[in-house]
Amino acid sequence: MDDHINVAIRVRPLNQRELRSSTAASTYQQLPWSIQKDTITQRISADSRAVSGNSFTFDKVFDQKDSTQKVYDDIVKTIITSSMSGFNGTIFAYGQTSSGKTHTMYGGGSEDGIIKLAVKNMFSFVESDPKREYLIRVSFLEIYNEVLRDLLEPTKTNLKIHENAKHEIFVGDLSEHIVFNAEQVEEILAKGDRNRQIGGTNMNERSSRSHTIFRIVVESRDKSEIAEDAAALGDADALARRQQRLSTGSAQETNEFTGAVMVSCLNLVDLAGSERVGQTGAEGQRLKEGAHINKSLLSLGTVIARLSEDGGDRGHIPYRDSKITRILQPSLGGNAKTLIICTITPSPDYVDETLSTLKFASRAKTIKNKPEVNEELRGDALLRRLKRASELEKEIAQMKEIEQKKLKIEADNESLLRQLWKSQKERDRLQRELVKQQAN
């Protein structure tokens, strides 16, 4: 993968509703889209014959027969591997409602989605890498009607987006959970999914009414540095020097405890789909949800369009126009390896929506990111904090031991002083008796 945003198209099979459609049924053998390798071309009927229309080429195009596993192996896996090596990564699914985004990201039936496949891959990577120590933690966020909510602690709502001194974007007060295996992650995913906003429309019985971001943070360090730390703890002189640095705060300045800790963030995003009221039949609350969804996707399209402009000063990029573009700002032209999977239906009933998705994808693939390995050289990485806490606990234990020895010495000194005082009293008594005897 190069530094450009990578874009893949996934064409889902026609569903039962589309197969029942008279338009689709009459043209099933001649659908309006044809695929040749990684190029998808529009077929246009003219004078009772099909001619080629718009043609688009992408990094990968997957047809109706391709499984999610194939999508993962062909284009997703490289981003997951990069994330384990310190690169930030983002994978998100984009497309109209009922085009297969959630199925691609979360799976369905007996087929795992990209998120579960990625998690299994990550823990397999950890088990096969004996040279590094890993710490993995996850969070699960929903953007519903432009309000941020923690799906793992749903009472935490209306969360705020912040930017730190290093221009990193994060959501405040979002809970994070340390995980040690894929099974734990699956339980967390199931818990979050139960809290997600879904609803039925004419196009989808289980329509996602919100955007979700499943975030995985991976921290790792070289195990040889852990061994060096342990060896130093076995050396009294080295330990004394280390305690002095701890006390003076110079440990951080001299990069004591470890070398670099690699910290990477992987965002796995399922966007709610764009909607047309005439097709979804939405009204009331569903209509309000659809309006928020379309507005945020319009903001995303505007950011993509502005970033894709050739040369010159692009001017202001409106990342702050929606919560999703603000959170994904580092993934759109910033420090991340990004993959967009655009899902489409081949149905002739939705040619305009499919064409709009392909044009969005075509603009996105021209955007260039600036990914780099994220190495943390200060004491604010979680692995470093855990290590520092361990060191401080040992220092406190040793100080307590020294204090106990000091108290014992003081008690022994007090006992010796009492014995000395008694001896002096006995000596004075004997001297008085001796003087008295000499006088007689």
PDB file of C-alpha atoms in Angstrom, residues 83-308:
ATOM      1  CA  SER A  83      -0.891  -1.054  13.115  1.00  0.00           C
ATOM      2  CA  MET A  84       0.993  -3.737  15.029  1.00  0.00           C
ATOM      3  CA  SER A  85       4.207  -2.043  13.866  1.00  0.00           C
ATOM      4  CA  GLY A  86       3.384   1.437  15.137  1.00  0.00           C
ATOM      5  CA  PHE A  87       1.371   2.990  12.277  1.00  0.00           C
ATOM      6  CA  ASN A  88      -2.054   4.523  12.856  1.00  0.00           C
ATOM      7  CA  GLY A  89      -4.755   2.955  10.712  1.00  0.00           C
ATOM      8  CA  THR A  90      -8.353   3.624   9.748  1.00  0.00           C
ATOM      9  CA  ILE A  91     -10.773   1.402   7.868  1.00  0.00           C
ATOM     10  CA  PHE A  92     -14.277   2.569   7.180  1.00  0.00           C
ATOM     11  CA  ALA A  93     -17.237   1.412   5.162  1.00  0.00           C
ATOM     12  CA  TYR A  94     -19.149   3.966   3.101  1.00  0.00           C
ATOM     13  CA  GLY A  95     -22.269   3.644   0.945  1.00  0.00           C
ATOM     14  CA  GLN A  96     -25.994   4.128   0.697  1.00  0.00           C
ATOM     15  CA  THR A  97     -28.288   2.549   3.245  1.00  0.00           C
ATOM     16  CA  SER A  98     -28.689  -1.235   2.870  1.00  0.00           C
ATOM     17  CA  SER A  99     -25.595  -1.592   0.674  1.00  0.00           C
ATOM     18  CA  GLY A 100     -23.746  -4.005   2.990  1.00  0.00           C
ATOM     19  CA  LYS A 101     -21.570  -1.743   5.172  1.00  0.00           C
ATOM     20  CA  THR A 102     -22.455  -3.251   8.545  1.00  0.00           C
ATOM     21  CA  HIS A 103     -22.259  -6.785   7.140  1.00  0.00           C
ATOM     22  CA  THR A 104     -18.776  -6.000   5.842  1.00  0.00           C
ATOM     23  CA  MET A 105     -17.556  -4.519   9.128  1.00  0.00           C
ATOM     24  CA  TYR A 106     -19.396  -6.674  11.687  1.00  0.00           C
ATOM     25  CA  GLY A 107     -20.339  -9.779   9.727  1.00  0.00           C
ATOM     26  CA  GLY A 108     -23.552 -11.717   9.774  1.00  0.00           C
ATOM     27  CA  GLY A 109     -24.693 -15.321  10.011  1.00  0.00           C
ATOM     28  CA  SER A 110     -21.672 -17.620   9.821  1.00  0.00           C
ATOM     29  CA  GLU A 111     -19.439 -15.000   8.166  1.00  0.00           C
ATOM     30  CA  ASP A 112     -17.145 -12.900  10.363  1.00  0.00           C
ATOM     31  CA  GLY A 113     -16.801  -9.225   9.565  1.00  0.00           C
ATOM     32  CA  ILE A 114     -13.611  -7.250   9.162  1.00  0.00           C
ATOM     33  CA  ILE A 115     -13.507  -6.204  12.824  1.00  0.00           C
ATOM     34  CA  LYS A 116     -13.524  -9.779  14.153  1.00  0.00           C
ATOM     35  CA  LEU A 117     -11.042 -10.907  11.497  1.00  0.00           C
ATOM     36  CA  ALA A 118      -8.753  -7.996  12.406  1.00  0.00           C
ATOM     37  CA  VAL A 119      -8.908  -8.763  16.135  1.00  0.00           C
ATOM     38  CA  LYS A 120      -8.086 -12.434  15.591  1.00  0.00           C
ATOM     39  CA  ASN A 121      -5.207 -11.417  13.322  1.00  0.00           C
ATOM     40  CA  MET A 122      -3.847  -8.977  15.918  1.00  0.00           C
ATOM     41  CA  PHE A 123      -3.747 -11.505  18.741  1.00  0.00           C
ATOM     42  CA  SER A 124      -2.169 -14.091  16.434  1.00  0.00           C
ATOM     43  CA  PHE A 125       0.464 -11.472  15.659  1.00  0.00           C
ATOM     44  CA  VAL A 126       1.096 -10.947  19.381  1.00  0.00           C
ATOM     45  CA  GLU A 127       1.495 -14.679  19.999  1.00  0.00           C
ATOM     46  CA  SER A 128       3.919 -15.037  17.095  1.00  0.00           C
ATOM     47  CA  ASP A 129       6.155 -12.131  18.151  1.00  0.00           C
ATOM     48  CA  PRO A 130       8.331 -13.254  21.084  1.00  0.00           C
ATOM     49  CA  LYS A 131      10.531 -10.165  20.960  1.00  0.00           C
ATOM     50  CA  ARG A 132       7.968  -7.559  22.009  1.00  0.00           C
ATOM     51  CA  GLU A 133       5.547  -7.022  24.865  1.00  0.00           C
ATOM     52  CA  TYR A 134       2.074  -5.789  23.824  1.00  0.00           C
ATOM     53  CA  LEU A 135      -0.730  -3.996  25.596  1.00  0.00           C
ATOM     54  CA  ILE A 136      -4.060  -3.683  23.729  1.00  0.00           C
ATOM     55  CA  ARG A 137      -7.049  -1.640  24.812  1.00  0.00           C
ATOM     56  CA  VAL A 138     -10.356  -0.882  23.079  1.00  0.00           C
ATOM     57  CA  SER A 139     -13.204   1.629  23.118  1.00  0.00           C
ATOM     58  CA  PHE A 140     -16.548   1.753  21.305  1.00  0.00           C
ATOM     59  CA  LEU A 141     -18.188   5.033  20.298  1.00  0.00           C
ATOM     60  CA  GLU A 142     -21.463   5.972  18.651  1.00  0.00           C
ATOM     61  CA  ILE A 143     -22.363   9.225  16.883  1.00  0.00           C
ATOM     62  CA  TYR A 144     -26.170   9.449  16.952  1.00  0.00           C
ATOM     63  CA  ASN A 145     -27.832  12.651  15.740  1.00  0.00           C
ATOM     64  CA  GLU A 146     -24.410  14.352  16.124  1.00  0.00           C
ATOM     65  CA  VAL A 147     -24.222  13.373  19.823  1.00  0.00           C
ATOM     66  CA  LEU A 148     -21.296  11.230  20.979  1.00  0.00           C
ATOM     67  CA  ARG A 149     -22.121   8.289  23.257  1.00  0.00           C
ATOM     68  CA  ASP A 150     -19.996   5.578  24.859  1.00  0.00           C
ATOM     69  CA  LEU A 151     -21.484   2.243  23.757  1.00  0.00           C
ATOM     70  CA  LEU A 152     -19.728   0.370  26.570  1.00  0.00           C
ATOM     71  CA  GLU A 153     -20.939   2.787  29.262  1.00  0.00           C
ATOM     72  CA  PRO A 154     -24.122   4.195  27.655  1.00  0.00           C
ATOM     73  CA  THR A 155     -24.796   6.602  30.524  1.00  0.00           C
ATOM     74  CA  LYS A 156     -21.795   8.561  29.222  1.00  0.00           C
ATOM     75  CA  THR A 157     -23.383  10.719  26.566  1.00  0.00           C
ATOM     76  CA  ASN A 158     -22.759  14.070  24.886  1.00  0.00           C
ATOM     77  CA  LEU A 159     -19.014  13.417  25.039  1.00  0.00           C
ATOM     78  CA  LYS A 160     -16.662  16.122  23.791  1.00  0.00           C
ATOM     79  CA  ILE A 161     -13.906  16.027  21.173  1.00  0.00           C
ATOM     80  CA  HIS A 162     -10.509  17.409  22.200  1.00  0.00           C
ATOM     81  CA  GLU A 163      -7.125  18.060  20.623  1.00  0.00           C
ATOM     82  CA  ASN A 164      -3.885  17.759  22.598  1.00  0.00           C
ATOM     83  CA  ALA A 165      -0.588  19.656  22.229  1.00  0.00           C
ATOM     84  CA  LYS A 166       0.576  17.158  19.580  1.00  0.00           C
ATOM     85  CA  HIS A 167      -2.590  17.869  17.517  1.00  0.00           C
ATOM     86  CA  GLU A 168      -3.961  14.402  18.257  1.00  0.00           C
ATOM     87  CA  ILE A 169      -7.762  14.158  18.275  1.00  0.00           C
ATOM     88  CA  PHE A 170      -9.456  12.260  21.099  1.00  0.00           C
ATOM     89  CA  VAL A 171     -12.844  11.939  22.780  1.00  0.00           C
ATOM     90  CA  GLY A 172     -12.850  12.911  26.438  1.00  0.00           C
ATOM     91  CA  ASP A 173     -14.209  10.589  29.136  1.00  0.00           C
ATOM     92  CA  LEU A 174     -14.529   7.679  26.690  1.00  0.00           C
ATOM     93  CA  SER A 175     -14.027   4.401  28.558  1.00  0.00           C
ATOM     94  CA  GLU A 176     -11.175   2.113  27.518  1.00  0.00           C
ATOM     95  CA  HIS A 177     -10.854  -1.580  28.298  1.00  0.00           C
ATOM     96  CA  ILE A 178      -7.620  -3.567  28.342  1.00  0.00           C
ATOM     97  CA  VAL A 179      -8.064  -6.885  26.511  1.00  0.00           C
ATOM     98  CA  PHE A 180      -5.921 -10.024  26.429  1.00  0.00           C
ATOM     99  CA  ASN A 181      -7.599 -12.213  23.812  1.00  0.00           C
ATOM    100  CA  ALA A 182     -10.038 -12.169  20.896  1.00  0.00           C
ATOM    101  CA  GLU A 183     -12.847 -13.673  22.988  1.00  0.00           C
ATOM    102  CA  GLN A 184     -12.821 -10.668  25.321  1.00  0.00           C
ATOM    103  CA  VAL A 185     -13.082  -8.320  22.352  1.00  0.00           C
ATOM    104  CA  GLU A 186     -16.043 -10.265  20.929  1.00  0.00           C
ATOM    105  CA  GLU A 187     -17.856  -9.888  24.263  1.00  0.00           C
ATOM    106  CA  ILE A 188     -17.191  -6.131  24.220  1.00  0.00           C
ATOM    107  CA  LEU A 189     -18.415  -5.881  20.617  1.00  0.00           C
ATOM    108  CA  ALA A 190     -21.612  -7.734  21.515  1.00  0.00           C
ATOM    109  CA  LYS A 191     -22.196  -5.445  24.503  1.00  0.00           C
ATOM    110  CA  GLY A 192     -21.695  -2.328  22.396  1.00  0.00           C
ATOM    111  CA  ASP A 193     -23.896  -3.630  19.582  1.00  0.00           C
ATOM    112  CA  ARG A 194     -26.755  -4.138  22.036  1.00  0.00           C
ATOM    113  CA  ASN A 195     -26.563  -0.439  22.920  1.00  0.00           C
ATOM    114  CA  ARG A 196     -26.352   0.816  19.329  1.00  0.00           C
ATOM    115  CA  GLN A 197     -29.184   2.735  17.696  1.00  0.00           C
ATOM    116  CA  ILE A 198     -30.868   0.721  14.942  1.00  0.00           C
ATOM    117  CA  GLY A 199     -34.285   0.912  13.327  1.00  0.00           C
ATOM    118  CA  GLY A 200     -36.352  -0.362  10.430  1.00  0.00           C
ATOM    119  CA  THR A 201     -36.973   1.406   7.130  1.00  0.00           C
ATOM    120  CA  ASN A 202     -38.468   0.326   3.808  1.00  0.00           C
ATOM    121  CA  MET A 203     -34.962  -0.486   2.580  1.00  0.00           C
ATOM    122  CA  ASN A 204     -33.535  -2.216   5.640  1.00  0.00           C
ATOM    123  CA  GLU A 205     -35.192  -3.960   8.582  1.00  0.00           C
ATOM    124  CA  ARG A 206     -32.084  -3.359  10.731  1.00  0.00           C
ATOM    125  CA  SER A 207     -30.837   0.005   9.506  1.00  0.00           C
ATOM    126  CA  SER A 208     -27.925   1.587  11.368  1.00  0.00           C
ATOM    127  CA  ARG A 209     -29.128   4.938  12.647  1.00  0.00           C
ATOM    128  CA  SER A 210     -25.697   6.071  13.822  1.00  0.00           C
ATOM    129  CA  HIS A 211     -22.022   6.012  12.915  1.00  0.00           C
ATOM    130  CA  THR A 212     -19.849   3.782  15.098  1.00  0.00           C
ATOM    131  CA  ILE A 213     -16.101   3.781  15.732  1.00  0.00           C
ATOM    132  CA  PHE A 214     -14.466   0.749  17.307  1.00  0.00           C
ATOM    133  CA  ARG A 215     -11.019   1.949  18.357  1.00  0.00           C
ATOM    134  CA  ILE A 216      -8.059  -0.291  19.176  1.00  0.00           C
ATOM    135  CA  VAL A 217      -4.905   1.146  20.745  1.00  0.00           C
ATOM    136  CA  VAL A 218      -1.780  -1.019  20.526  1.00  0.00           C
ATOM    137  CA  GLU A 219       1.273  -0.294  22.676  1.00  0.00           C
ATOM    138  CA  SER A 220       4.431  -2.371  22.480  1.00  0.00           C
ATOM    139  CA  ARG A 221       8.050  -2.375  23.620  1.00  0.00           C
ATOM    140  CA  ASP A 222      11.117  -4.508  23.043  1.00  0.00           C
ATOM    141  CA  LYS A 223      11.354  -7.340  25.585  1.00  0.00           C
ATOM    142  CA  SER A 224      15.157  -7.060  25.651  1.00  0.00           C
ATOM    143  CA  GLU A 225      14.706  -3.702  27.379  1.00  0.00           C
ATOM    144  CA  ILE A 226      12.521  -5.381  30.000  1.00  0.00           C
ATOM    145  CA  ALA A 227      15.319  -7.872  30.637  1.00  0.00           C
ATOM    146  CA  GLU A 228      17.798  -5.008  31.026  1.00  0.00           C
ATOM    147  CA  ASP A 229      15.512  -3.358  33.561  1.00  0.00           C
ATOM    148  CA  ALA A 230      15.200  -6.633  35.479  1.00  0.00           C
ATOM    149  CA  ALA A 231      18.990  -7.120  35.427  1.00  0.00           C
ATOM    150  CA  ALA A 232      19.482  -3.616  36.775  1.00  0.00           C
ATOM    151  CA  LEU A 233      17.124  -4.391  39.638  1.00  0.00           C
ATOM    152  CA  GLY A 234      19.423  -7.257  40.613  1.00  0.00           C
ATOM    153  CA  ASP A 235      22.424  -4.930  40.841  1.00  0.00           C
ATOM    154  CA  ALA A 236      22.471  -2.941  44.119  1.00  0.00           C
ATOM    155  CA  ASP A 237      24.596  -0.117  42.697  1.00  0.00           C
ATOM    156  CA  ALA A 238      22.475   0.140  39.555  1.00  0.00           C
ATOM    157  CA  LEU A 239      19.348   0.085  41.697  1.00  0.00           C
ATOM    158  CA  ALA A 240      20.709   2.898  43.893  1.00  0.00           C
ATOM    159  CA  ARG A 241      21.449   5.002  40.810  1.00  0.00           C
ATOM    160  CA  ARG A 242      17.970   4.292  39.460  1.00  0.00           C
ATOM    161  CA  GLN A 243      16.350   5.285  42.757  1.00  0.00           C
ATOM    162  CA  GLN A 244      18.281   8.538  42.713  1.00  0.00           C
ATOM    163  CA  ARG A 245      17.002   9.286  39.210  1.00  0.00           C
ATOM    164  CA  LEU A 246      13.490   8.444  40.352  1.00  0.00           C
ATOM    165  CA  SER A 247      13.774  10.826  43.260  1.00  0.00           C
ATOM    166  CA  THR A 248      15.160  13.679  41.170  1.00  0.00           C
ATOM    167  CA  GLY A 249      12.889  13.090  38.177  1.00  0.00           C
ATOM    168  CA  SER A 250      15.858  12.683  35.845  1.00  0.00           C
ATOM    169  CA  ALA A 251      14.695   9.210  34.782  1.00  0.00           C
ATOM    170  CA  GLN A 252      12.440  10.675  32.137  1.00  0.00           C
ATOM    171  CA  GLU A 253      15.120  13.068  30.917  1.00  0.00           C
ATOM    172  CA  THR A 254      17.640  10.256  30.413  1.00  0.00           C
ATOM    173  CA  ASN A 255      14.981   7.925  28.926  1.00  0.00           C
ATOM    174  CA  GLU A 256      15.442   5.518  31.836  1.00  0.00           C
ATOM    175  CA  PHE A 257      13.332   2.313  32.084  1.00  0.00           C
ATOM    176  CA  THR A 258      13.032   1.715  28.306  1.00  0.00           C
ATOM    177  CA  GLY A 259      13.762   2.967  24.847  1.00  0.00           C
ATOM    178  CA  ALA A 260      10.806   3.852  22.626  1.00  0.00           C
ATOM    179  CA  VAL A 261       7.298   2.559  23.215  1.00  0.00           C
ATOM    180  CA  MET A 262       5.323   2.245  19.971  1.00  0.00           C
ATOM    181  CA  VAL A 263       1.730   3.460  20.247  1.00  0.00           C
ATOM    182  CA  SER A 264      -0.711   3.099  17.361  1.00  0.00           C
ATOM    183  CA  CYS A 265      -4.461   3.642  16.981  1.00  0.00           C
ATOM    184  CA  LEU A 266      -6.688   1.605  14.679  1.00  0.00           C
ATOM    185  CA  ASN A 267     -10.146   3.026  13.934  1.00  0.00           C
ATOM    186  CA  LEU A 268     -12.736   0.608  12.531  1.00  0.00           C
ATOM    187  CA  VAL A 269     -15.661   2.701  11.353  1.00  0.00           C
ATOM    188  CA  ASP A 270     -19.148   1.731  10.233  1.00  0.00           C
ATOM    189  CA  LEU A 271     -20.855   4.760   8.732  1.00  0.00           C
ATOM    190  CA  ALA A 272     -24.621   4.959   8.609  1.00  0.00           C
ATOM    191  CA  GLY A 273     -25.835   4.993   5.007  1.00  0.00           C
ATOM    192  CA  SER A 274     -27.077   7.932   2.987  1.00  0.00           C
ATOM    193  CA  GLU A 275     -30.854   7.911   2.537  1.00  0.00           C
ATOM    194  CA  ARG A 276     -33.581   9.215   0.262  1.00  0.00           C
ATOM    195  CA  VAL A 277     -36.892   9.702   2.015  1.00  0.00           C
ATOM    196  CA  GLY A 278     -38.835   8.514  -1.040  1.00  0.00           C
ATOM    197  CA  GLN A 279     -37.038   5.157  -0.870  1.00  0.00           C
ATOM    198  CA  THR A 280     -36.815   4.612   2.893  1.00  0.00           C
ATOM    199  CA  GLY A 281     -40.292   5.867   3.745  1.00  0.00           C
ATOM    200  CA  ALA A 282     -38.793   7.478   6.842  1.00  0.00           C
ATOM    201  CA  GLU A 283     -40.961   9.751   8.982  1.00  0.00           C
ATOM    202  CA  GLY A 284     -40.917  11.148  12.493  1.00  0.00           C
ATOM    203  CA  GLN A 285     -37.812  10.070  14.432  1.00  0.00           C
ATOM    204  CA  ARG A 286     -36.459   8.044  11.478  1.00  0.00           C
ATOM    205  CA  LEU A 287     -36.718  11.154   9.291  1.00  0.00           C
ATOM    206  CA  LYS A 288     -34.775  13.221  11.849  1.00  0.00           C
ATOM    207  CA  GLU A 289     -32.109  10.518  12.073  1.00  0.00           C
ATOM    208  CA  GLY A 290     -31.808  10.374   8.308  1.00  0.00           C
ATOM    209  CA  ALA A 291     -31.365  14.158   8.128  1.00  0.00           C
ATOM    210  CA  HIS A 292     -28.458  14.026  10.625  1.00  0.00           C
ATOM    211  CA  ILE A 293     -26.898  11.079   8.778  1.00  0.00           C
ATOM    212  CA  ASN A 294     -27.095  12.808   5.402  1.00  0.00           C
ATOM    213  CA  LYS A 295     -25.722  16.073   6.810  1.00  0.00           C
ATOM    214  CA  SER A 296     -22.672  14.382   8.344  1.00  0.00           C
ATOM    215  CA  LEU A 297     -22.026  12.377   5.161  1.00  0.00           C
ATOM    216  CA  LEU A 298     -22.292  15.594   3.149  1.00  0.00           C
ATOM    217  CA  SER A 299     -19.623  17.088   5.420  1.00  0.00           C
ATOM    218  CA  LEU A 300     -17.439  14.031   4.821  1.00  0.00           C
ATOM    219  CA  GLY A 301     -17.940  14.394   1.070  1.00  0.00           C
ATOM    220  CA  THR A 302     -16.996  18.073   1.254  1.00  0.00           C
ATOM    221  CA  VAL A 303     -13.786  17.298   3.162  1.00  0.00           C
ATOM    222  CA  ILE A 304     -12.889  14.569   0.662  1.00  0.00           C
ATOM    223  CA  ALA A 305     -13.594  16.888  -2.273  1.00  0.00           C
ATOM    224  CA  ARG A 306     -11.482  19.691  -0.801  1.00  0.00           C
ATOM    225  CA  LEU A 307      -8.567  17.364  -0.025  1.00  0.00           C
ATOM    226  CA  SER A 308      -8.690  15.890  -3.522  1.00  0.00           C
TER     227      SER A 308
END
